[in-house]
Structures are given as C-alpha cells and as structure tokens.
XYZ file of C-alpha atoms in Angstrom:
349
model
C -82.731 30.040 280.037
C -83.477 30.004 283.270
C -80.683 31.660 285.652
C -78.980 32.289 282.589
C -81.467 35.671 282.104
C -80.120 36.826 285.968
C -77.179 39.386 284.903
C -79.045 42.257 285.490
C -80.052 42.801 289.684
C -83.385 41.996 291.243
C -83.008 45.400 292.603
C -84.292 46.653 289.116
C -87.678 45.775 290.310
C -87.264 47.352 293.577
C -87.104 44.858 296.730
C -89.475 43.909 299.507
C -90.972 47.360 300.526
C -89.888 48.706 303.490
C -92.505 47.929 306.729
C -93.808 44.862 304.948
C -94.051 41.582 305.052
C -97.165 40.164 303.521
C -96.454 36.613 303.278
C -98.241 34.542 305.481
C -97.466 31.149 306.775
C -98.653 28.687 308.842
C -97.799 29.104 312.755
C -95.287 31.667 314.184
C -95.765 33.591 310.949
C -99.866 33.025 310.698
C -99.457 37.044 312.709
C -97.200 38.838 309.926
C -96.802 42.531 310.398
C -99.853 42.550 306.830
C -101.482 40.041 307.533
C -102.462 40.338 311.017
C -105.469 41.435 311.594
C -107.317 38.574 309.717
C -104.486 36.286 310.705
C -107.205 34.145 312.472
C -109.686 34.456 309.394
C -107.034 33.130 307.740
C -106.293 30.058 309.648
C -109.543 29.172 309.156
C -109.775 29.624 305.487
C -107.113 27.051 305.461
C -108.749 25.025 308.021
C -111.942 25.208 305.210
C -109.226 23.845 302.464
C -107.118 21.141 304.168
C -110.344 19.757 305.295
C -111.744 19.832 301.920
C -109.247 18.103 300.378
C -109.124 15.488 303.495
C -110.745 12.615 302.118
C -107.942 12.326 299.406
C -105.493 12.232 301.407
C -105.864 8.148 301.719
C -105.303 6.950 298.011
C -103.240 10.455 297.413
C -101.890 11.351 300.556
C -98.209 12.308 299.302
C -99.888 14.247 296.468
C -101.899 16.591 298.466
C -99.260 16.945 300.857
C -96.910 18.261 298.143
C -99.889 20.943 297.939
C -98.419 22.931 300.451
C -95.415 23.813 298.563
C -98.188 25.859 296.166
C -99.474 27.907 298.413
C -96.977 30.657 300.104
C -98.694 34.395 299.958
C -102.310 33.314 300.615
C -102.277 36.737 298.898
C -105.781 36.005 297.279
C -107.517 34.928 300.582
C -106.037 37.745 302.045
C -107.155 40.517 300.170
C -110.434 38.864 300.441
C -110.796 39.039 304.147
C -108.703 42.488 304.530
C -111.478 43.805 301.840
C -114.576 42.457 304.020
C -113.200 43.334 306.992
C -112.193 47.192 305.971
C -115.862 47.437 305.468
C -117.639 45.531 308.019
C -117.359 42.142 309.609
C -116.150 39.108 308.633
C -119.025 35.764 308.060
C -118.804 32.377 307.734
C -119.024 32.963 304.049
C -115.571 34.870 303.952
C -113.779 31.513 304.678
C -115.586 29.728 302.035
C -114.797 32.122 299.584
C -110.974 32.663 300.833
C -110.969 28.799 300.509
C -112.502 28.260 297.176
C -110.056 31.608 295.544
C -107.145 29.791 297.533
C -108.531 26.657 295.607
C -108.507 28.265 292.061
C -105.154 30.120 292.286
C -103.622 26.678 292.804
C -105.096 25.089 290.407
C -103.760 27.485 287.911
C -100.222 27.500 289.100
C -100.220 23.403 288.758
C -101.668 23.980 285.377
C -99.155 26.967 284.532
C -96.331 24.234 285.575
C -97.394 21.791 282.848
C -97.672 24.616 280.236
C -94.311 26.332 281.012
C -92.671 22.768 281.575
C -91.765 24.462 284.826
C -89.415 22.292 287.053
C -89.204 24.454 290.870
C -92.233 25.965 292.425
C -91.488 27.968 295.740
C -87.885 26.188 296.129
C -89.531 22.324 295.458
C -89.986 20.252 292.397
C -93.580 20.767 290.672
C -96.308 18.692 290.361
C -95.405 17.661 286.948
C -91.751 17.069 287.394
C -92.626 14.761 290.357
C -95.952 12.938 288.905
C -96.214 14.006 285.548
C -98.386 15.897 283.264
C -101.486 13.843 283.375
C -101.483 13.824 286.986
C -101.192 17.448 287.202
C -104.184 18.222 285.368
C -106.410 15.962 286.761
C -105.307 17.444 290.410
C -105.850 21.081 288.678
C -109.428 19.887 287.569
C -110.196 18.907 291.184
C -109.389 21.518 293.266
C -111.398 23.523 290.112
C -114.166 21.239 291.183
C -114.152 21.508 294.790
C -113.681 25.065 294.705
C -116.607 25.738 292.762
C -118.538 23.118 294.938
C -117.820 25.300 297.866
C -119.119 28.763 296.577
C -122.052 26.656 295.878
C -122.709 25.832 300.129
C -122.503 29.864 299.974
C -124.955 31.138 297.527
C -126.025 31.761 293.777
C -124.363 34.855 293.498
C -120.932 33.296 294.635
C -121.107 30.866 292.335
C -122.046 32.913 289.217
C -119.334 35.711 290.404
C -116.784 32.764 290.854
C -118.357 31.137 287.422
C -117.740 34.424 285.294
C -114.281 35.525 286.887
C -113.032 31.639 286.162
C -114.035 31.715 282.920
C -111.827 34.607 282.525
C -108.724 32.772 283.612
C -109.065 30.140 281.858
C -109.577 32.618 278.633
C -106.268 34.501 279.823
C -104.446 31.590 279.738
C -105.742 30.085 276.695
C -105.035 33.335 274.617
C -102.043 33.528 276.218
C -100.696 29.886 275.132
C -102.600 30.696 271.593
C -100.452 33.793 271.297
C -97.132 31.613 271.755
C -94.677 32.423 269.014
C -96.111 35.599 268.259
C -93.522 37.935 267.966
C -95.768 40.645 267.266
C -97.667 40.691 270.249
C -98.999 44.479 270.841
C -99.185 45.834 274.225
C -103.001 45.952 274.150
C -102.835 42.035 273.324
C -100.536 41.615 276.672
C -102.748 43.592 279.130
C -105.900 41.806 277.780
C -103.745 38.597 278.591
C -102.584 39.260 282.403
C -105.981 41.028 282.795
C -107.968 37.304 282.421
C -105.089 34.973 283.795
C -103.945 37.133 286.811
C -106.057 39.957 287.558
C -109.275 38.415 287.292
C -109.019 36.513 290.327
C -107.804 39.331 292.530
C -110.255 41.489 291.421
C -112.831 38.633 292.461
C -111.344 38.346 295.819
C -111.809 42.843 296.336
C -115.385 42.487 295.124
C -116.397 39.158 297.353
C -114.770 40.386 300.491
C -116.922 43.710 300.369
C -120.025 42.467 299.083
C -120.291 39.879 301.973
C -119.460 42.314 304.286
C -122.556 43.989 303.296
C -121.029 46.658 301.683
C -123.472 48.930 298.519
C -122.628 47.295 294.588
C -120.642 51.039 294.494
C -118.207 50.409 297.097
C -117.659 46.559 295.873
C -117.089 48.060 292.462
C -114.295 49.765 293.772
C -112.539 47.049 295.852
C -112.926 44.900 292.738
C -110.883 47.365 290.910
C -108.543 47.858 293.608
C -107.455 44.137 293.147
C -107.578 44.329 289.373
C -105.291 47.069 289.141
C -103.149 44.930 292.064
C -103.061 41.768 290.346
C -101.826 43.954 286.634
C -99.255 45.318 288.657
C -98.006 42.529 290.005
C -97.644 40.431 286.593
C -96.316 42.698 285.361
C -93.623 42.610 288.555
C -93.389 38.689 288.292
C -92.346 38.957 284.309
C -89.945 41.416 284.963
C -88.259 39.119 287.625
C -88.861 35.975 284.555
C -85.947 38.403 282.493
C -84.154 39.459 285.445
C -84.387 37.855 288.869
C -82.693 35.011 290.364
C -83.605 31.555 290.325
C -82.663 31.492 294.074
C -84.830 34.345 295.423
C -88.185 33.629 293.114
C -87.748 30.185 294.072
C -88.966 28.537 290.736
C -87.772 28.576 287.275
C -87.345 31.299 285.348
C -86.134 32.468 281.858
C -89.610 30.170 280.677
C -91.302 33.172 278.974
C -88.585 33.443 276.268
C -88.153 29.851 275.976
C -91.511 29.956 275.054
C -91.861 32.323 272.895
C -93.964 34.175 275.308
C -93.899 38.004 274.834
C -94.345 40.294 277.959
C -94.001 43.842 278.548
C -90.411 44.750 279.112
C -89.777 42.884 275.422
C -92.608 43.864 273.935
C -91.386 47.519 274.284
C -88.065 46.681 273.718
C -89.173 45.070 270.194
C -90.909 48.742 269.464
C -87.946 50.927 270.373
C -85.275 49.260 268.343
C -84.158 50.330 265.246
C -86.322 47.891 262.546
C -83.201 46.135 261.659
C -82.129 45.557 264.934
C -85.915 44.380 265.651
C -86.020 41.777 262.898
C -83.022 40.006 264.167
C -83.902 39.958 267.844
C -86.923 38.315 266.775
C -85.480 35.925 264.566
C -83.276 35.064 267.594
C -86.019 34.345 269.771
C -87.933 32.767 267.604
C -85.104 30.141 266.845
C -83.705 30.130 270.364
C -80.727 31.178 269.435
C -77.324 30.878 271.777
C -76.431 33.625 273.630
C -80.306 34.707 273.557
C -80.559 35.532 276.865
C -77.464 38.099 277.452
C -79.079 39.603 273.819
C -81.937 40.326 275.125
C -81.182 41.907 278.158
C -78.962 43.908 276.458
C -81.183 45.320 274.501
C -83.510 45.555 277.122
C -81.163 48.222 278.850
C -80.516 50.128 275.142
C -84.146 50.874 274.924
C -84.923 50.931 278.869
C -87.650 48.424 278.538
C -87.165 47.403 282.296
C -87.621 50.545 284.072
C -90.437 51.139 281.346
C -92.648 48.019 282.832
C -91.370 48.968 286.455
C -93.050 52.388 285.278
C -96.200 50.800 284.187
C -96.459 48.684 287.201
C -95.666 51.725 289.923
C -98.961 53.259 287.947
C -100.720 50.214 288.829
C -100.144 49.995 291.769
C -100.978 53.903 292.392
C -104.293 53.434 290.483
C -104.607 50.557 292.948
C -104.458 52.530 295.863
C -106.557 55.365 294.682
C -109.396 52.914 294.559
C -109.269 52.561 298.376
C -110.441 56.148 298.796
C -114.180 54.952 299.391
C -113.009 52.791 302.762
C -112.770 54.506 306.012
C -108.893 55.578 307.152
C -108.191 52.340 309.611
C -105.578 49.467 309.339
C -107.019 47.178 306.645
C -107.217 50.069 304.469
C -103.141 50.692 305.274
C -102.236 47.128 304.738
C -104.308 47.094 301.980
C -102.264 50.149 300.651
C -98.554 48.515 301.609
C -100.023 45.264 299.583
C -100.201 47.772 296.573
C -96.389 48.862 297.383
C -95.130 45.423 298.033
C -96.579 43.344 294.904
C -93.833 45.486 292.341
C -90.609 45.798 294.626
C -90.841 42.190 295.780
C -88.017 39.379 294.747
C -90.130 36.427 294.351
C-alpha cells in the first residue's frame, strides 16, 4: 500500500492550524510558540528519561540512541505539564510522570512497529527493521518497566492510575489486533478500540497533571476528559492520513491499516453507505488484497464521503475537547491547551 493510498490531498484533513506549532524539540525549538511555557518542565522531563535509560547505553548504546527518532511531539508530557500548570504549579512529581507517559507512549509505538510490520518511523528505519522483532519487544518491555518503576519513586496513586490506564492500552491494542480481518467491524467496536490504545494515555496525562497540581477529583475529572476526547480526535486524524496522506509528510509508512485488514472509521462508514452489492465486493477485495485495492477504496471513499465524515467526527472531538477546559481559569495554558485541540485533526503527520 503504502504511498500507493496518497491520491487524494493531505489537505482533506485540514493542515497544521494556523498560530501553531506544537512540536517540540530539543534546543532552538525546546521554546515553540505551544509549548513554551513549560518548555523548561519539559527539558527536564527528558533530562528524567535520558538519564533513566543511561546505564544501557554501554552494552546498547546504538539502540537507545535510535530512541530519539521515537519521540517527536512530546505531546503526552506536554499536556501533562500544560494541565498542572493551568491549575497551579508545577512539582518534582510532574517530571516523573511526563517521563514515565513519555516512557509508555514509546513503548507502544516500538510495539505498534512490530505489529504493523512498519518499516519508517518519523523519516528513519524502525526498531524492527533495524534489529528485529525480538529486539523490539524486549526494548518495549523495558521502557514498560522503567516507566512504571518511576511512578513508583512518586506515589501509590501514580502507580495504580498509571497501572489501570496501561492496562487499557494494552487491551486497545490487543482487541484491536484480535479484530484483524474483521470486515464487519461496527463503529462502536472502533471507538472502544482507539479509546484503550490511544486515548487512554492522554487522558492519563489531563488527569495527572491536575491532580498533582493540587487541583479537587472534579476539576481532574475534567482535564482527564479533555485529553480523552484529544487523543479520539486525533486517531481518528492519524487513520485518515493512513488512507490519504503522504508517506513524505507523516514520515512513516502508511497504507498498513488496509494491508492489515484493519478497519477504521472513514472505511467503516464507507462499508455502511454502499449499496450491499457494492459492499460485498469491496470487502472481498480487501480481504484478499486485491490489485488496484488502494485506488478502490478511495474511490469509494469519496462516493459515500467517508473522509469528510471522520474529519466530521474528529472536529466534534476536538470541540468536546475544548469544552472540557471551561473549569480552568482564562490564561495561556488554557489557550495552548485549546490550539492543541485544533492542531491534533488538521495536522500532516
């Protein structure tokens, strides 16, 4: 598949929102226009997981390295901090936690790479394609293992709240690789999907930031579903750009969901609106990978406007997201906080 899906424009999903850049890196873009006023909480966080992961750097130094190339938003630890400091200040704990969520979001993208045979990650070779499958677990089980070793230097409840919302990852992505091949995947079945294996973990990240920043159970409530309504939307954003992006500007591979027999969204609605003829053979295309599948499928795709459908779905999303932000005082966390919502369903990769 792969850029063989790309016929139809990235600019279906929209494009980077206007005013925002939320990617952060490390030096002269540590200060980006979101990410700035915890651009220094960040660093840290960082600081927490390179030296975490220090003492392997001797027998797998060019391993750990290769790390880096997994971790390009620091959306997670971001929303963390942003979400602690919109309602107080930030602690010590904050960079544990922004560490350890840092931790388990890469774990599950060098797990995702073995399960999607996935050959690019963020414009470099994965894991897998580099050392191999067995290698790439084992590294996924480690930094599971150090993360959850470093909510435990923090306190019982961040271990039990990082316990639970793991558990629900690893539940997303199991039903998710269980579900494989079925081609009559409802839409309830996908949302219960990205809800444990994406939206989990940024709801986590809303409800840890606030409740270490002292904030009432209420108010964490509400941050926590601030990031689970962010992290549907922007699944929901990332298959869409799996169907119709470029190769180039996601900087990984694409086309893997079909491939797979993975149902998302945009297809799953596409399956429903069709005429039941024209249903039945669509399926029996993807289920047999047939040639051509890829300009078939978009096709239909724009017969029964199944992409501007999910973009619809996701812009909902991303407004419930927002709504959720009413409880925090007006000041600039809350705004970036707010863009993040706009950004994560008109980006490109």
């Amino acid at each position: 598949m792969g850029t063989a899906m790309a016929t139809v424009s990235p600019a279906t999903t929209g494009g980077t929102a206007p005013g925002i850049d939320p990617t952060h890196r490390s030096g002269s873009r540590a200060a980006g226009l979101a990410f700035a006023p915890v651009a220094a909480d960040i660093a840290e966080a960082e600081r927490i997981f390179d030296s975490t992961l220090a003492p392997h750097r001797g027998p797998f130094g060019p391993l750990i390295e290769h790390l880096k190339h997994y971790r390009g938003k620091r959306l997670r630890p971001a929303l963390l901090l942003l979400t602690g400091k919109a309602v107080g200040k930030i602690t010590p704990a904050h960079y544990t936690l922004a560490a350890a969520m840092e931790m388990i979001h890469t774990a599950t993208l060098v797990h995702d790479d073995v399960l999607d045979e996935a050959e690019m990650r963020r414009h470099a070779p994965t894991v897998n394609s580099g050392w191999g499958n067995k290698v790439s677990i084992l590294l996924g089980d480690m930094l599971f293992t150090h993360a959850f070793h470093l909510t435990s230097t923090v306190d019982g409840r961040a271990c039990q709240i990082t316990g639970e919302v793991t558990n629900r990852v690893c539940a997303g992505e199991l039903r998710q690789v269980t579900e494989r091949g079925n081609l009559e995947l409802t839409e309830a079945d996908y949302f219960a999907i990205i809800d444990g294996k994406t939206a989990a973990l940024t709801e986590c990240c809303g409800r840890l930031g606030a409740l270490y920043a002292g904030a009432s159970e209420d108010v964490a409530a509400k941050l926590g579903n601030y990031g689970r309504s962010l992290g549907l939307a922007f699944q929901i954003a990332d298959d869409l750009l799996d169907l119709v992006g470029t190769e180039d500007a996601a900087g990984k591979t694409l086309g893997t969901d079909l491939e797979q027999q993975k149902l998302t969204l945009p297809v799953i609605h596409c399956l429903n609106r069709l005429a039941p003829t024209e249903s039945a053979k669509l399926r029996d295309a993807i289920r047999t990978n047939a040639e051509g599948l890829g300009v078939r499928v978009l096709q239909a795709l724009e017969k029964t406007q199944s992409v501007a459908f999910a973009k619809r779905r996701a812009e909902e999303l991303a407004r419930a997201a927002k709504q959720e932000l009413e409880c925090l005082p007006r000041n600039e966390c809350r705004a970036i906080l707010e863009a993040i919502a706009e950004w994560s369903i008109r980006r490109e990769k």
